[in-house]
PDB file of C-alpha atoms and ligand atoms in Angstrom:
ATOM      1  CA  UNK A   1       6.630   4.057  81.765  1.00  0.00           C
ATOM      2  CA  UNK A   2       9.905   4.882  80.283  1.00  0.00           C
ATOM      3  CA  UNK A   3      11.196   7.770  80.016  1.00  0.00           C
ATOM      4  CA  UNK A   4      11.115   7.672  75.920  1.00  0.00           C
ATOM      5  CA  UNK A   5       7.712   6.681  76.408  1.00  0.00           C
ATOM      6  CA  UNK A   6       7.028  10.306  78.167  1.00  0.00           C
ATOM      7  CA  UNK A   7       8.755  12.135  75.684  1.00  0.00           C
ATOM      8  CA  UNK A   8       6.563  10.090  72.832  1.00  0.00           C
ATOM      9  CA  UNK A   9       3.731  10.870  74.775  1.00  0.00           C
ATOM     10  CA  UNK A  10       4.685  14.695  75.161  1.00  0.00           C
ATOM     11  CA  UNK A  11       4.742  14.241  78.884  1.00  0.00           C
ATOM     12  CA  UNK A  12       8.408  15.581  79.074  1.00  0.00           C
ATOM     13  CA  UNK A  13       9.485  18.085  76.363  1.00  0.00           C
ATOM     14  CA  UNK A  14      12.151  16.869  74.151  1.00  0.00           C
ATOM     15  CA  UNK A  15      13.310  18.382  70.715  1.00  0.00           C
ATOM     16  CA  UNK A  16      11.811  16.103  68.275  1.00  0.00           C
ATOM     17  CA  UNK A  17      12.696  15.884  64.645  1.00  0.00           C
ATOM     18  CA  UNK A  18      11.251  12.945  63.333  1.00  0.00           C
ATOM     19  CA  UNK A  19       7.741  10.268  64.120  1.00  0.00           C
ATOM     20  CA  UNK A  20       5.904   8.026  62.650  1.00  0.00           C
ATOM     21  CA  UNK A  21       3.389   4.875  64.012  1.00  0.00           C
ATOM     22  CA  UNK A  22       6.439   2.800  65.160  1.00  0.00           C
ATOM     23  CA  UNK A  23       9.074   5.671  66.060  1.00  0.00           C
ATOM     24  CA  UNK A  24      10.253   8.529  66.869  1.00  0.00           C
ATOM     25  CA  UNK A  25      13.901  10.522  67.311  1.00  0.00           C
ATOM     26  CA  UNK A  26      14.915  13.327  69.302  1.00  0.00           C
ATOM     27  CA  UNK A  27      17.818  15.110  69.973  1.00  0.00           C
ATOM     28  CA  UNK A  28      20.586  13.556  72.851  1.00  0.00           C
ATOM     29  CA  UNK A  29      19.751  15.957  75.970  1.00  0.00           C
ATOM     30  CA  UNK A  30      23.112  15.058  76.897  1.00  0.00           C
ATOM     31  CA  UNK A  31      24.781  15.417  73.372  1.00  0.00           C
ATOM     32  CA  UNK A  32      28.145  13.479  72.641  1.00  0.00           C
ATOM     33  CA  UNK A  33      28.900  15.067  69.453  1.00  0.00           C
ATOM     34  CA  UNK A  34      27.625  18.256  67.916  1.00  0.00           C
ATOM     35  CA  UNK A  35      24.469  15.706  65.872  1.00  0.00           C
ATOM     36  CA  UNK A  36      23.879  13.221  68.865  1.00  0.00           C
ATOM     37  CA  UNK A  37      19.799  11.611  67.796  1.00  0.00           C
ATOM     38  CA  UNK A  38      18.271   8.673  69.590  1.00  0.00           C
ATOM     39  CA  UNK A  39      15.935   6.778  67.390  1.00  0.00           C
ATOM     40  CA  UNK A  40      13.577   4.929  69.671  1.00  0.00           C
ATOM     41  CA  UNK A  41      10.670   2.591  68.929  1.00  0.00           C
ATOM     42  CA  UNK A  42       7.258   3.386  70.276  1.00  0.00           C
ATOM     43  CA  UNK A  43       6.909  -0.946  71.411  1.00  0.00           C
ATOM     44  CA  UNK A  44       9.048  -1.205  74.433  1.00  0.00           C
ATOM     45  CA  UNK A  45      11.820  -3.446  73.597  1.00  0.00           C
ATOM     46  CA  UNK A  46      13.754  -3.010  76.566  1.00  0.00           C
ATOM     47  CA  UNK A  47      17.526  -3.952  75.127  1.00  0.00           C
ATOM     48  CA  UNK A  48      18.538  -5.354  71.764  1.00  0.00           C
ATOM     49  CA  UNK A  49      19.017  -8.596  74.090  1.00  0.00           C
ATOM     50  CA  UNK A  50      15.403  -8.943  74.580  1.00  0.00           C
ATOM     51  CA  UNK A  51      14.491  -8.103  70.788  1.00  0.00           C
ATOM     52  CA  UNK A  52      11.951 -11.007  69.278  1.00  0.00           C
ATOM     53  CA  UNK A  53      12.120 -12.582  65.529  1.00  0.00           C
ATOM     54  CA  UNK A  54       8.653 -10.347  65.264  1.00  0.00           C
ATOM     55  CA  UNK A  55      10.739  -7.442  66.192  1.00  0.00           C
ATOM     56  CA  UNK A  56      12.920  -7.697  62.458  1.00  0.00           C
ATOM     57  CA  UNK A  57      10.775  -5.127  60.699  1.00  0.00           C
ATOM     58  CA  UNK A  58      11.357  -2.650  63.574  1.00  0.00           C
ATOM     59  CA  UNK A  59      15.160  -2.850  64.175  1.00  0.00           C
ATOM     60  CA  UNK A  60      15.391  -2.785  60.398  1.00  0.00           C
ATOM     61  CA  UNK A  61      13.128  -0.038  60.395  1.00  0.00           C
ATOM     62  CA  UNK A  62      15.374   2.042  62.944  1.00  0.00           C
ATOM     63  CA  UNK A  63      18.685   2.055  60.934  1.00  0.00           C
ATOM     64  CA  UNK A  64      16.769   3.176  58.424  1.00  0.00           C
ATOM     65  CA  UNK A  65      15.545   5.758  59.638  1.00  0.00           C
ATOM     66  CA  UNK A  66      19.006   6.774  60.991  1.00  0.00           C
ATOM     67  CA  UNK A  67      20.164   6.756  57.226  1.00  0.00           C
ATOM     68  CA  UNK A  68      17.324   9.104  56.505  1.00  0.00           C
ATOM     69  CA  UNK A  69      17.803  11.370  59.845  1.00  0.00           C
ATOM     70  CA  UNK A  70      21.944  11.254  59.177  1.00  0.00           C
ATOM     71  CA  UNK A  71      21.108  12.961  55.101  1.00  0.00           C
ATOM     72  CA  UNK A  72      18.634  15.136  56.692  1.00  0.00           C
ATOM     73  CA  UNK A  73      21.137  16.527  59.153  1.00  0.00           C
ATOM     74  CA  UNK A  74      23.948  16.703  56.989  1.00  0.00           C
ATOM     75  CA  UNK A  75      26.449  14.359  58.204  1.00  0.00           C
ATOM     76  CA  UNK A  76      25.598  11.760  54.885  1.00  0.00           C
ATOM     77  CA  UNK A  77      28.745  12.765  53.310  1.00  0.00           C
ATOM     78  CA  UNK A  78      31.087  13.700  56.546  1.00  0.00           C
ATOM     79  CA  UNK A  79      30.225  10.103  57.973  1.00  0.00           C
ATOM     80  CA  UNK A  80      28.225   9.386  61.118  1.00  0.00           C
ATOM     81  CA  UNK A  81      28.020   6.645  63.588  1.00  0.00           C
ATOM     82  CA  UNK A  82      24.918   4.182  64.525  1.00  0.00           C
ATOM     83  CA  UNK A  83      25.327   2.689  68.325  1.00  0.00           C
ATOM     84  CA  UNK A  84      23.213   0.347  70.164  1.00  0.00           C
ATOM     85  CA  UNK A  85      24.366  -0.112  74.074  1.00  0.00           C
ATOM     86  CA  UNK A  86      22.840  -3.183  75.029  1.00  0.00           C
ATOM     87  CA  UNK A  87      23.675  -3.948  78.829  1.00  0.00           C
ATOM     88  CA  UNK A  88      25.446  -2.732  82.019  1.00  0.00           C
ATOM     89  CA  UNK A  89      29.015  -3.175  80.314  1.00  0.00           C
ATOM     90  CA  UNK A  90      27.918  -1.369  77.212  1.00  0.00           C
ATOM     91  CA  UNK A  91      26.651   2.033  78.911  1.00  0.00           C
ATOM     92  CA  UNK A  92      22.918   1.330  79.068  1.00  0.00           C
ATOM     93  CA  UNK A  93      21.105   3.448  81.352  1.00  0.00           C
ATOM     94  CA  UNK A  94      17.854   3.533  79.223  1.00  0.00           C
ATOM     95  CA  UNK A  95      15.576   0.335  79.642  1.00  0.00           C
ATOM     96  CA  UNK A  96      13.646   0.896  76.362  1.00  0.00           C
ATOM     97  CA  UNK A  97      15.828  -0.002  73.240  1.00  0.00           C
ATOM     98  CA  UNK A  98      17.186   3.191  70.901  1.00  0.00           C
ATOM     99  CA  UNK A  99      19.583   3.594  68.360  1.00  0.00           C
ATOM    100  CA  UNK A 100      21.937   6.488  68.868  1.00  0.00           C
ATOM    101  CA  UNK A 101      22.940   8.699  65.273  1.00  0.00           C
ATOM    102  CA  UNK A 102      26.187  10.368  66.048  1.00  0.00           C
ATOM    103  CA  UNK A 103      27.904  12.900  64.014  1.00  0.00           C
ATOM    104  CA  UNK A 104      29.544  16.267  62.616  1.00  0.00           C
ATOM    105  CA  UNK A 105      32.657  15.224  64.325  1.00  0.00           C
ATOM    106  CA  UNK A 106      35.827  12.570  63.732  1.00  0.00           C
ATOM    107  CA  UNK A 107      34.687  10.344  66.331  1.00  0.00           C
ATOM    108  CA  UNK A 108      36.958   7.810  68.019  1.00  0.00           C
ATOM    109  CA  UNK A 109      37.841   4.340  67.618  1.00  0.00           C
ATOM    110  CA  UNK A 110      37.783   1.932  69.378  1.00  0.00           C
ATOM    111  CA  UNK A 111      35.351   3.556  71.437  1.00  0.00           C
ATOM    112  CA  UNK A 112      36.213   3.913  75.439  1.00  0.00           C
TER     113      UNK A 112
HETATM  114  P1  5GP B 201      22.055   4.669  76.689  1.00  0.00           P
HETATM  115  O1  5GP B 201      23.125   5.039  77.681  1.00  0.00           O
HETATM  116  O2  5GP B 201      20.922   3.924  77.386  1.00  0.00           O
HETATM  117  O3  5GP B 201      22.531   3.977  75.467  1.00  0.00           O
HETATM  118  O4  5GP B 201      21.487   6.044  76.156  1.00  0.00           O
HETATM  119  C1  5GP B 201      20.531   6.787  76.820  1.00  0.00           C
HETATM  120  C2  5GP B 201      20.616   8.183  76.273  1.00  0.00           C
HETATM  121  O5  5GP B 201      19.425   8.857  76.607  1.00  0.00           O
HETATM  122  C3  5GP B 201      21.776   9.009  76.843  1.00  0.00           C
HETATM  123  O6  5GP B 201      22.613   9.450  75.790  1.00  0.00           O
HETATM  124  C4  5GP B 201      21.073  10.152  77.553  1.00  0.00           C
HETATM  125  O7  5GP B 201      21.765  11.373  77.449  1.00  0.00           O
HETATM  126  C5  5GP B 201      19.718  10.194  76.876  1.00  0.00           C
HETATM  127  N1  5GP B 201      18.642  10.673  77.714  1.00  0.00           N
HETATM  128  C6  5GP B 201      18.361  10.291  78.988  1.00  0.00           C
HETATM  129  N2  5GP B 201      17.287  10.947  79.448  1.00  0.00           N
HETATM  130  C7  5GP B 201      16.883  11.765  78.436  1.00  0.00           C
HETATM  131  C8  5GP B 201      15.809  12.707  78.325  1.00  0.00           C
HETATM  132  O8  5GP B 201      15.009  12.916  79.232  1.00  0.00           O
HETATM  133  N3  5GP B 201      15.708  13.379  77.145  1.00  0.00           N
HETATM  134  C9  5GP B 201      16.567  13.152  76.106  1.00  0.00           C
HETATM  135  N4  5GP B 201      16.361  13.873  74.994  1.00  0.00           N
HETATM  136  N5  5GP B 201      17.585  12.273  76.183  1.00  0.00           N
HETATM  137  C10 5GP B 201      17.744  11.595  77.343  1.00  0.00           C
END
């Protein structure tokens, strides 16, 4: 099991914010900016790489969502950023696809 799997399961505490049938976010333990949310499907997908055409209503589904969480915590207006690391060169050290929501700072470009 992943470990989003355990925190959707409540078998390791995280601060949750949002859940439905398909999803759920929670707050970045390891938070890159003062809003840092992963947005993580309950269906395994394990990187965007492995994502299936019957996977379009969920990855639409997550940004979304990350709209929705970004007004909810504030950062609508201030501007936010949506990240996907997909892969050893992109930073993945997750196996189980999520969308990152980052915010309530000016945040870099292009990103290190
Ligand atoms: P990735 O590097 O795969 O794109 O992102 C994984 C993210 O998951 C990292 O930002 C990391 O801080 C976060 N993370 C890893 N383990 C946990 C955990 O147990 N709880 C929470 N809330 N976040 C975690």
């Amino acid at each position: 099991m992943t470990i989003f799997e355990k925190i959707a399961k409540r078998e390791i505490p995280a601060k949750i914010i949002w859940e439905d049938d398909d999803a759920i976010a929670f707050h970045d333990v390891n938070p890159q900016a003062p809003v840092h949310v992963l947005i993580v499907p309950k269906k395994v997908i394990p990187r965007l790489s492995d994502a299936k055409e019957s996977d379009r209503a969920i990855l639409g589904k997550l940004l979304l969502v990350a709209r929705d969480l970004a007004k909810k915590l504030g950062v609508e207006q201030s501007g936010y950023r949506v990240v996907i690391n997909s892969g050893p060169n992109a930073g993945e050290s997750v196996p189980h696809l999520h969308v990152h929501l980052l915010g309530k700072r000016a945040l870099a470009w292009p990103p290190g």
